[in-house]
Coordinates of N, CA and C in Angstrom, one line a residue:
K1 N 27.7 103.6 -11.4 CA 28.3 104.0 -10.1 C 29.8 103.8 -10.3
V2 N 30.6 104.8 -9.7 CA 32.0 104.7 -9.8 C 32.5 104.1 -8.5
N3 N 33.2 102.9 -8.7 CA 33.7 102.2 -7.5 C 34.9 102.8 -6.8
N4 N 35.8 103.4 -7.7 CA 37.0 104.0 -7.1 C 37.0 105.5 -7.3
A5 N 35.9 106.1 -6.7 CA 35.7 107.5 -6.9 C 36.9 108.4 -6.3
E6 N 37.4 108.0 -5.1 CA 38.4 108.7 -4.5 C 39.7 108.7 -5.3
E7 N 40.0 107.5 -5.8 CA 41.2 107.3 -6.6 C 41.1 108.2 -7.9
L8 N 40.0 108.3 -8.4 CA 39.8 109.2 -9.6 C 39.5 110.6 -9.3
D9 N 39.4 110.9 -8.0 CA 39.1 112.3 -7.6 C 37.8 112.7 -8.1
F10 N 36.8 111.8 -8.1 CA 35.5 112.0 -8.6 C 34.5 112.4 -7.5
R11 N 34.1 113.7 -7.5 CA 33.2 114.2 -6.4 C 31.9 114.7 -7.0
P12 N 31.0 113.8 -7.3 CA 29.7 114.2 -8.0 C 28.9 115.3 -7.2
R13 N 28.9 115.2 -5.9 CA 28.1 116.2 -5.2 C 28.7 117.6 -5.4
E14 N 30.0 117.7 -5.3 CA 30.6 119.0 -5.5 C 30.5 119.5 -7.0
M15 N 30.6 118.5 -7.9 CA 30.5 118.9 -9.3 C 29.1 119.4 -9.6
L16 N 28.1 118.7 -9.1 CA 26.7 119.1 -9.3 C 26.4 120.4 -8.7
K17 N 26.9 120.7 -7.5 CA 26.6 121.9 -6.9 C 27.3 123.1 -7.7
E18 N 28.5 122.9 -8.1 CA 29.2 123.9 -8.9 C 28.4 124.2 -10.2
L19 N 28.0 123.2 -10.8 CA 27.3 123.3 -12.1 C 26.0 124.1 -11.9
C20 N 25.2 123.7 -10.8 CA 23.9 124.4 -10.6 C 24.1 125.8 -10.2
C21 N 25.2 126.1 -9.4 CA 25.4 127.5 -9.0 C 25.8 128.3 -10.2
T22 N 26.5 127.7 -11.2 CA 26.9 128.4 -12.4 C 25.6 128.7 -13.2
I23 N 24.7 127.8 -13.3 CA 23.4 128.0 -14.0 C 22.6 129.1 -13.3
I24 N 22.6 129.1 -12.0 CA 21.9 130.1 -11.2 C 22.5 131.5 -11.5
H25 N 23.8 131.6 -11.7 CA 24.5 132.8 -11.9 C 23.9 133.5 -13.2
F26 N 23.6 132.7 -14.2 CA 23.1 133.2 -15.5 C 21.6 133.2 -15.6
A27 N 21.0 133.0 -14.5 CA 19.5 132.9 -14.5 C 18.8 134.1 -15.0
P28 N 19.2 135.3 -14.8 CA 18.5 136.5 -15.3 C 18.4 136.6 -16.8
Y29 N 19.3 135.9 -17.5 CA 19.4 136.2 -19.0 C 18.5 135.2 -19.8
E30 N 17.6 135.8 -20.5 CA 16.7 135.1 -21.4 C 17.4 134.3 -22.5
S31 N 18.5 134.9 -22.9 CA 19.3 134.2 -24.0 C 19.9 132.9 -23.5
F32 N 20.1 132.9 -22.2 CA 20.7 131.6 -21.5 C 19.6 130.6 -21.5
H33 N 18.4 131.0 -21.1 CA 17.2 130.0 -21.1 C 17.0 129.4 -22.5
A34 N 17.1 130.3 -23.5 CA 16.9 129.8 -24.9 C 18.0 128.9 -25.3
A35 N 19.2 129.2 -24.9 CA 20.3 128.3 -25.3 C 20.2 126.9 -24.6
I36 N 19.8 126.8 -23.4 CA 19.5 125.5 -22.8 C 18.4 124.8 -23.5
A37 N 17.3 125.5 -23.7 CA 16.2 124.9 -24.4 C 16.5 124.4 -25.8
A38 N 17.5 125.0 -26.4 CA 17.8 124.6 -27.8 C 18.7 123.4 -27.8
D39 N 19.3 123.1 -26.7 CA 20.2 122.0 -26.6 C 19.4 120.7 -26.7
G40 N 19.8 119.8 -27.7 CA 19.0 118.6 -27.9 C 18.9 117.7 -26.6
Y41 N 19.9 117.7 -25.8 CA 19.9 116.9 -24.6 C 19.0 117.3 -23.5
Y42 N 18.6 118.6 -23.7 CA 17.6 119.1 -22.7 C 16.3 118.3 -22.9
N43 N 16.0 117.9 -24.1 CA 14.8 117.2 -24.4 C 14.7 115.7 -24.1
T44 N 15.9 115.2 -23.6 CA 15.9 113.8 -23.3 C 14.9 113.6 -22.1
S45 N 14.5 112.3 -21.9 CA 13.5 112.1 -20.8 C 14.1 111.2 -19.7
P46 N 14.2 111.7 -18.5 CA 13.7 113.0 -18.1 C 14.8 114.1 -18.5
G47 N 14.4 115.3 -18.6 CA 15.3 116.4 -19.0 C 16.4 116.5 -18.0
L48 N 17.6 116.8 -18.4 CA 18.8 116.9 -17.5 C 18.6 117.9 -16.4
L49 N 18.1 119.1 -16.8 CA 17.9 120.2 -15.8 C 16.9 119.8 -14.8
P50 N 15.7 119.4 -15.1 CA 14.8 119.0 -14.1 C 15.3 117.9 -13.2
K51 N 16.1 117.0 -13.8 CA 16.7 115.8 -13.0 C 17.7 116.4 -12.1
A52 N 18.5 117.4 -12.5 CA 19.5 118.0 -11.6 C 18.7 118.6 -10.4
L53 N 17.6 119.3 -10.7 CA 16.9 120.0 -9.6 C 16.3 119.0 -8.7
S54 N 15.8 117.9 -9.1 CA 15.3 116.8 -8.3 C 16.4 116.3 -7.4
T55 N 17.6 116.1 -7.9 CA 18.7 115.5 -7.2 C 19.2 116.4 -6.1
V56 N 19.3 117.7 -6.4 CA 19.8 118.6 -5.4 C 18.8 118.8 -4.2
K57 N 17.5 118.6 -4.6 CA 16.5 118.7 -3.5 C 16.6 117.5 -2.6
K58 N 16.7 116.3 -3.2 CA 16.7 115.1 -2.4 C 18.0 115.0 -1.6
Q59 N 19.1 115.4 -2.2 CA 20.4 115.3 -1.5 C 20.7 116.5 -0.6
R60 N 19.9 117.5 -0.7 CA 20.1 118.8 0.1 C 21.4 119.3 -0.2
I61 N 21.7 119.4 -1.5 CA 23.0 119.9 -1.9 C 23.1 121.5 -2.0
L62 N 21.9 122.1 -2.2 CA 21.9 123.5 -2.3 C 21.0 124.1 -1.2
S63 N 21.2 125.4 -0.9 CA 20.4 126.0 0.1 C 19.0 126.2 -0.4
L64 N 18.1 126.5 0.4 CA 16.7 126.7 0.0 C 16.6 127.9 -1.0
T65 N 17.3 128.9 -0.8 CA 17.3 130.1 -1.7 C 17.8 129.6 -3.1
E66 N 18.9 128.9 -3.1 CA 19.5 128.4 -4.3 C 18.5 127.4 -5.1
V67 N 17.8 126.6 -4.3 CA 16.9 125.7 -4.9 C 15.7 126.5 -5.6
E68 N 15.3 127.5 -4.9 CA 14.2 128.4 -5.5 C 14.7 129.0 -6.8
Q69 N 15.9 129.5 -6.8 CA 16.5 130.1 -8.0 C 16.6 129.1 -9.1
L70 N 17.0 127.9 -8.8 CA 17.2 126.9 -9.8 C 15.8 126.5 -10.3
E71 N 14.8 126.5 -9.5 CA 13.4 126.2 -9.9 C 12.9 127.2 -10.9
Q72 N 13.3 128.5 -10.7 CA 12.9 129.5 -11.6 C 13.5 129.4 -12.9
V73 N 14.8 128.9 -12.9 CA 15.5 128.6 -14.2 C 14.8 127.5 -14.9
V74 N 14.5 126.4 -14.2 CA 13.8 125.3 -14.9 C 12.5 125.7 -15.5
T75 N 11.7 126.6 -14.8 CA 10.5 127.1 -15.3 C 10.7 127.9 -16.6
A76 N 11.7 128.8 -16.5 CA 12.0 129.7 -17.6 C 12.5 129.0 -18.8
V77 N 13.3 127.9 -18.6 CA 13.8 127.1 -19.7 C 12.6 126.4 -20.4
A78 N 11.8 125.8 -19.6 CA 10.6 125.1 -20.1 C 9.8 126.0 -21.0
K79 N 9.6 127.3 -20.5 CA 8.8 128.2 -21.3 C 9.5 128.6 -22.6
A80 N 10.8 128.7 -22.5 CA 11.6 129.0 -23.7 C 11.5 127.9 -24.7
A81 N 11.5 126.7 -24.2 CA 11.4 125.5 -25.1 C 10.0 125.4 -25.8
T82 N 9.0 125.8 -25.0 CA 7.6 125.8 -25.5 C 7.5 126.9 -26.6
D83 N 8.0 128.0 -26.3 CA 8.0 129.2 -27.3 C 8.7 128.8 -28.6
A84 N 9.9 128.2 -28.4 CA 10.7 127.8 -29.6 C 10.0 126.8 -30.4
E85 N 9.3 125.8 -29.7 CA 8.6 124.8 -30.4 C 7.4 125.4 -31.2
A86 N 6.7 126.4 -30.6 CA 5.6 127.0 -31.3 C 6.1 127.8 -32.5
E87 N 7.2 128.5 -32.3 CA 7.8 129.3 -33.4 C 8.3 128.4 -34.6
D88 N 8.8 127.3 -34.2 CA 9.4 126.4 -35.3 C 8.5 125.3 -35.7
G89 N 7.2 125.5 -35.4 CA 6.2 124.4 -35.7 C 6.1 124.0 -37.2
D90 N 6.6 125.0 -38.1 CA 6.5 124.7 -39.5 C 7.8 124.3 -40.1
V91 N 8.7 123.8 -39.3 CA 10.0 123.4 -39.8 C 9.9 122.2 -40.6
P92 N 10.5 122.1 -41.8 CA 10.4 120.9 -42.6 C 11.1 119.8 -41.9
E93 N 10.5 118.6 -42.0 CA 11.1 117.4 -41.3 C 12.5 117.1 -41.6
E94 N 12.9 117.4 -42.9 CA 14.3 117.1 -43.3 C 15.3 117.9 -42.5
F95 N 14.9 119.0 -41.9 CA 15.8 119.9 -41.1 C 15.9 119.4 -39.7
L96 N 15.2 118.4 -39.3 CA 15.3 117.9 -37.9 C 16.3 116.7 -37.7
D97 N 17.0 116.8 -36.7 CA 18.0 115.7 -36.3 C 17.2 114.4 -36.2
E98 N 17.6 113.4 -37.0 CA 16.9 112.1 -37.0 C 17.1 111.3 -35.7
L99 N 18.0 111.7 -34.8 CA 18.2 111.0 -33.5 C 17.4 111.7 -32.4
L100 N 17.5 113.0 -32.3 CA 16.9 113.8 -31.2 C 15.6 114.5 -31.7
Y101 N 15.4 114.6 -33.0 CA 14.3 115.3 -33.5 C 14.2 116.8 -33.1
T102 N 15.4 117.4 -33.1 CA 15.5 118.8 -32.9 C 16.1 119.5 -34.2
I103 N 15.9 120.8 -34.3 CA 16.4 121.5 -35.5 C 18.0 121.5 -35.5
M104 N 18.5 121.1 -36.6 CA 19.9 121.0 -36.8 C 20.6 122.4 -37.1
T105 N 21.8 122.5 -36.7 CA 22.6 123.7 -37.1 C 23.8 123.4 -37.9
D106 N 24.3 122.1 -37.8 CA 25.4 121.7 -38.5 C 25.2 120.2 -39.0
P107 N 24.3 120.0 -40.0 CA 23.9 118.6 -40.4 C 25.1 117.8 -41.0
V108 N 25.2 116.6 -40.6 CA 26.1 115.7 -41.2 C 25.4 114.4 -41.5
R109 N 25.9 113.7 -42.5 CA 25.3 112.4 -43.0 C 26.1 111.2 -42.5
L110 N 25.5 110.2 -41.9 CA 26.1 109.0 -41.5 C 26.3 108.1 -42.7
P111 N 27.3 107.1 -42.6 CA 27.4 106.2 -43.7 C 26.1 105.4 -44.0
S112 N 25.2 105.3 -43.1 CA 24.0 104.6 -43.3 C 22.9 105.5 -43.9
G113 N 23.2 106.8 -44.1 CA 22.3 107.7 -44.8 C 21.6 108.6 -43.9
Q114 N 21.4 108.4 -42.6 CA 20.7 109.3 -41.8 C 21.5 110.6 -41.6
V115 N 20.7 111.7 -41.4 CA 21.3 113.0 -41.2 C 21.0 113.5 -39.8
V116 N 22.0 113.8 -39.1 CA 21.9 114.3 -37.7 C 22.8 115.5 -37.5
D117 N 22.6 116.2 -36.4 CA 23.5 117.4 -36.1 C 24.8 116.9 -35.7
R118 N 25.9 117.6 -36.1 CA 27.2 117.1 -35.7 C 27.4 117.0 -34.2
S119 N 26.9 118.0 -33.5 CA 27.1 118.0 -32.0 C 26.4 116.7 -31.4
T120 N 25.3 116.3 -32.0 CA 24.6 115.2 -31.5 C 25.4 113.9 -31.6
I121 N 25.9 113.7 -32.8 CA 26.6 112.4 -33.0 C 27.9 112.4 -32.4
L122 N 28.6 113.5 -32.3 CA 29.9 113.6 -31.6 C 29.7 113.3 -30.1
Q123 N 28.7 113.8 -29.5 CA 28.4 113.5 -28.1 C 28.1 112.0 -28.0
H124 N 27.4 111.4 -28.9 CA 27.1 110.0 -28.8 C 28.3 109.2 -28.9
L125 N 29.3 109.6 -29.8 CA 30.5 108.8 -30.0 C 31.4 108.8 -28.8
L126 N 31.3 109.8 -28.0 CA 32.1 109.9 -26.8 C 31.8 108.7 -25.9
N127 N 30.6 108.2 -25.9 CA 30.2 107.1 -25.1 C 30.0 105.8 -25.8
D128 N 29.8 105.9 -27.1 CA 29.5 104.6 -27.8 C 30.0 104.8 -29.3
E129 N 31.0 104.1 -29.7 CA 31.6 104.3 -31.1 C 30.9 103.4 -32.1
H130 N 29.6 103.5 -32.1 CA 28.8 102.7 -33.0 C 27.7 103.6 -33.6
N131 N 27.3 103.3 -34.8 CA 26.2 104.0 -35.4 C 24.9 103.7 -34.6
P132 N 24.2 104.8 -34.1 CA 23.0 104.6 -33.3 C 21.9 104.0 -34.0
F133 N 21.9 104.0 -35.3 CA 20.8 103.4 -36.1 C 21.1 102.0 -36.6
T134 N 22.4 101.6 -36.8 CA 22.7 100.3 -37.4 C 23.5 99.5 -36.4
R135 N 24.2 100.2 -35.4 CA 25.1 99.5 -34.5 C 26.4 99.1 -35.2
E136 N 26.7 99.6 -36.4 CA 27.9 99.4 -37.0 C 29.0 100.3 -36.4
P137 N 30.3 99.9 -36.4 CA 31.3 100.8 -35.9 C 31.3 102.1 -36.6
L138 N 31.5 103.2 -35.9 CA 31.4 104.5 -36.4 C 32.4 105.4 -35.8
K139 N 33.2 106.2 -36.6 CA 34.1 107.2 -36.1 C 33.8 108.6 -36.6
A140 N 34.3 109.6 -36.0 CA 34.0 111.0 -36.4 C 34.4 111.2 -37.8
E141 N 35.5 110.6 -38.3 CA 36.0 110.9 -39.6 C 35.1 110.2 -40.7
D142 N 34.1 109.4 -40.2 CA 33.2 108.8 -41.2 C 32.0 109.7 -41.5
L143 N 31.9 110.8 -40.8 CA 30.8 111.7 -41.0 C 31.1 112.6 -42.2
V144 N 30.0 112.9 -43.0 CA 30.1 113.7 -44.2 C 29.2 114.9 -44.0
D145 N 29.7 116.1 -44.3 CA 28.9 117.3 -44.2 C 27.7 117.2 -45.2
A146 N 26.5 117.4 -44.7 CA 25.3 117.4 -45.5 C 25.1 118.8 -46.1
D147 N 25.9 119.2 -47.0 CA 25.9 120.5 -47.6 C 24.5 120.8 -48.3
D148 N 23.9 119.7 -48.8 CA 22.7 119.9 -49.5 C 21.6 120.4 -48.5
I149 N 21.5 119.7 -47.4 CA 20.6 120.1 -46.3 C 20.9 121.4 -45.8
K150 N 22.1 121.7 -45.6 CA 22.6 123.0 -45.0 C 22.1 124.2 -45.9
A151 N 22.3 124.0 -47.2 CA 21.9 125.0 -48.2 C 20.4 125.2 -48.2
K152 N 19.6 124.1 -48.1 CA 18.2 124.2 -48.0 C 17.7 125.0 -46.8
M153 N 18.4 124.7 -45.6 CA 18.1 125.4 -44.4 C 18.4 126.8 -44.5
A154 N 19.5 127.2 -45.1 CA 19.8 128.6 -45.2 C 18.8 129.4 -46.1
S155 N 18.3 128.7 -47.2 CA 17.3 129.3 -48.0 C 16.0 129.4 -47.3
W156 N 15.7 128.4 -46.5 CA 14.4 128.4 -45.7 C 14.4 129.5 -44.7
R157 N 15.6 129.7 -44.0 CA 15.7 130.8 -43.0 C 15.6 132.2 -43.6
E158 N 16.2 132.3 -44.8 CA 16.1 133.6 -45.5 C 14.7 133.9 -45.9
G159 N 14.0 132.9 -46.3 CA 12.5 133.1 -46.7 C 11.7 133.5 -45.5
R160 N 12.0 132.9 -44.3 CA 11.2 133.3 -43.1 C 11.5 134.7 -42.7
M161 N 12.8 135.1 -42.8 CA 13.2 136.4 -42.4 C 12.5 137.5 -43.3
D162 N 12.4 137.1 -44.6 CA 11.7 138.0 -45.5 C 10.3 138.2 -45.2
V163 N 9.6 137.1 -44.8 CA 8.2 137.1 -44.4 C 8.0 137.9 -43.2
E164 N 8.9 137.7 -42.2 CA 8.8 138.4 -40.9 C 9.0 139.9 -41.1
A165 N 10.0 140.3 -42.0 CA 10.3 141.7 -42.3 C 9.1 142.3 -43.0
S166 N 8.5 141.6 -43.9 CA 7.3 142.2 -44.5 C 6.2 142.4 -43.5
G167 N 6.0 141.4 -42.6 CA 4.9 141.6 -41.6 C 5.2 142.8 -40.7
G168 N 6.5 142.9 -40.3 CA 6.8 144.0 -39.5 C 6.6 145.4 -40.1
A169 N 6.9 145.5 -41.5 CA 6.7 146.7 -42.2 C 5.3 147.0 -42.3
T170 N 4.4 146.0 -42.5 CA 3.0 146.2 -42.6 C 2.4 146.7 -41.3
A171 N 2.9 146.1 -40.2 CA 2.4 146.5 -38.9 C 2.8 147.9 -38.5
S172 N 4.1 148.3 -39.0 CA 4.6 149.6 -38.7 C 3.8 150.7 -39.4
A173 N 3.5 150.4 -40.7 CA 2.7 151.3 -41.5 C 1.3 151.5 -40.9
S174 N 0.7 150.4 -40.4 CA -0.6 150.5 -39.8 C -0.6 151.3 -38.5
G175 N 0.5 151.1 -37.8 CA 0.6 151.8 -36.5 C 0.8 153.3 -36.7
N176 N 1.5 153.7 -37.8 CA 1.7 155.1 -38.0 C 0.4 155.9 -38.3
G177 N -0.6 155.1 -38.7 CA -1.8 155.8 -39.0 C -2.8 155.9 -37.8
G178 N -2.4 155.4 -36.7 CA -3.2 155.4 -35.6 C -2.7 156.3 -34.5
S179 N -3.1 156.1 -33.3 CA -2.7 157.0 -32.2 C -1.3 156.7 -31.6
G180 N -0.7 155.6 -32.0 CA 0.7 155.3 -31.5 C 0.6 154.6 -30.2
A181 N -0.5 154.2 -29.8 CA -0.7 153.5 -28.5 C 0.1 152.2 -28.5
A182 N 0.1 151.5 -29.6 CA 0.8 150.2 -29.7 C 2.3 150.4 -29.5
V183 N 2.8 151.5 -30.1 CA 4.2 151.8 -30.0 C 4.6 152.1 -28.6
A184 N 3.8 152.9 -27.9 CA 4.0 153.3 -26.5 C 4.0 152.1 -25.6
S185 N 3.0 151.2 -25.9 CA 2.9 150.0 -25.1 C 4.1 149.1 -25.2
A186 N 4.6 149.0 -26.5 CA 5.8 148.2 -26.7 C 7.0 148.8 -26.0
A187 N 7.1 150.1 -26.0 CA 8.3 150.8 -25.4 C 8.2 150.6 -23.9
A188 N 7.0 150.6 -23.3 CA 6.8 150.5 -21.9 C 7.3 149.0 -21.5
E189 N 6.9 148.1 -22.3 CA 7.2 146.7 -22.0 C 8.7 146.5 -22.0
E190 N 9.4 147.1 -23.0 CA 10.8 147.0 -23.1 C 11.5 147.7 -21.9
E191 N 10.9 148.8 -21.5 CA 11.5 149.5 -20.3 C 11.4 148.6 -19.1
D192 N 10.2 148.0 -18.9 CA 10.0 147.1 -17.8 C 11.0 145.9 -17.8
G193 N 11.2 145.4 -19.0 CA 12.1 144.3 -19.2 C 13.5 144.7 -18.8
D194 N 14.0 145.9 -19.2 CA 15.3 146.3 -18.9 C 15.5 146.6 -17.4
A195 N 14.4 147.1 -16.8 CA 14.5 147.3 -15.3 C 14.7 146.1 -14.5
M196 N 14.2 145.0 -15.0 CA 14.4 143.7 -14.3 C 15.8 143.3 -14.1
Y197 N 16.7 143.8 -15.0 CA 18.1 143.4 -14.9 C 19.0 144.4 -14.4
E198 N 18.5 145.5 -13.9 CA 19.3 146.6 -13.4 C 19.6 146.3 -11.9

């Protein structure tokens, strides 16, 4: 709790409302749902987005329409997170952030040996300048790029892309020998998806 909120010009209700309205603005975009789901802090307990929804409901910060729109975003993000988890179910454990257990994009090694995503540890250091594993003092300049892990991740991703490309080619060849119903169905689904955003 902030005791001198007025002095610091700290307006949590207004800040939360503006943030939620911004999220609602991007609600139609699936890429936005996926981006939120991919953020390691979404997976904290309770999730930040569901917690925000609960708060605006209790404090009546948003209109009923806005609350419904935010609820739709929360549902869509949860689905995106579930889909991503299923897709990445075979991710090698060494590619997972040792603090949040999410897939890393920019792995760095701590002086104590653990490997975490750079964004994760930098966010942690904003609030606590100690190693989260050993409680020893830690600064951003103490982080070392985990180039070995990054190279392995790049190789692993290329392998997955090759497998997916091979699967796609096989499916395409199979489809060309049939009536083309699968292709028509896929095109119809894409058309429906585009219409949703017009």
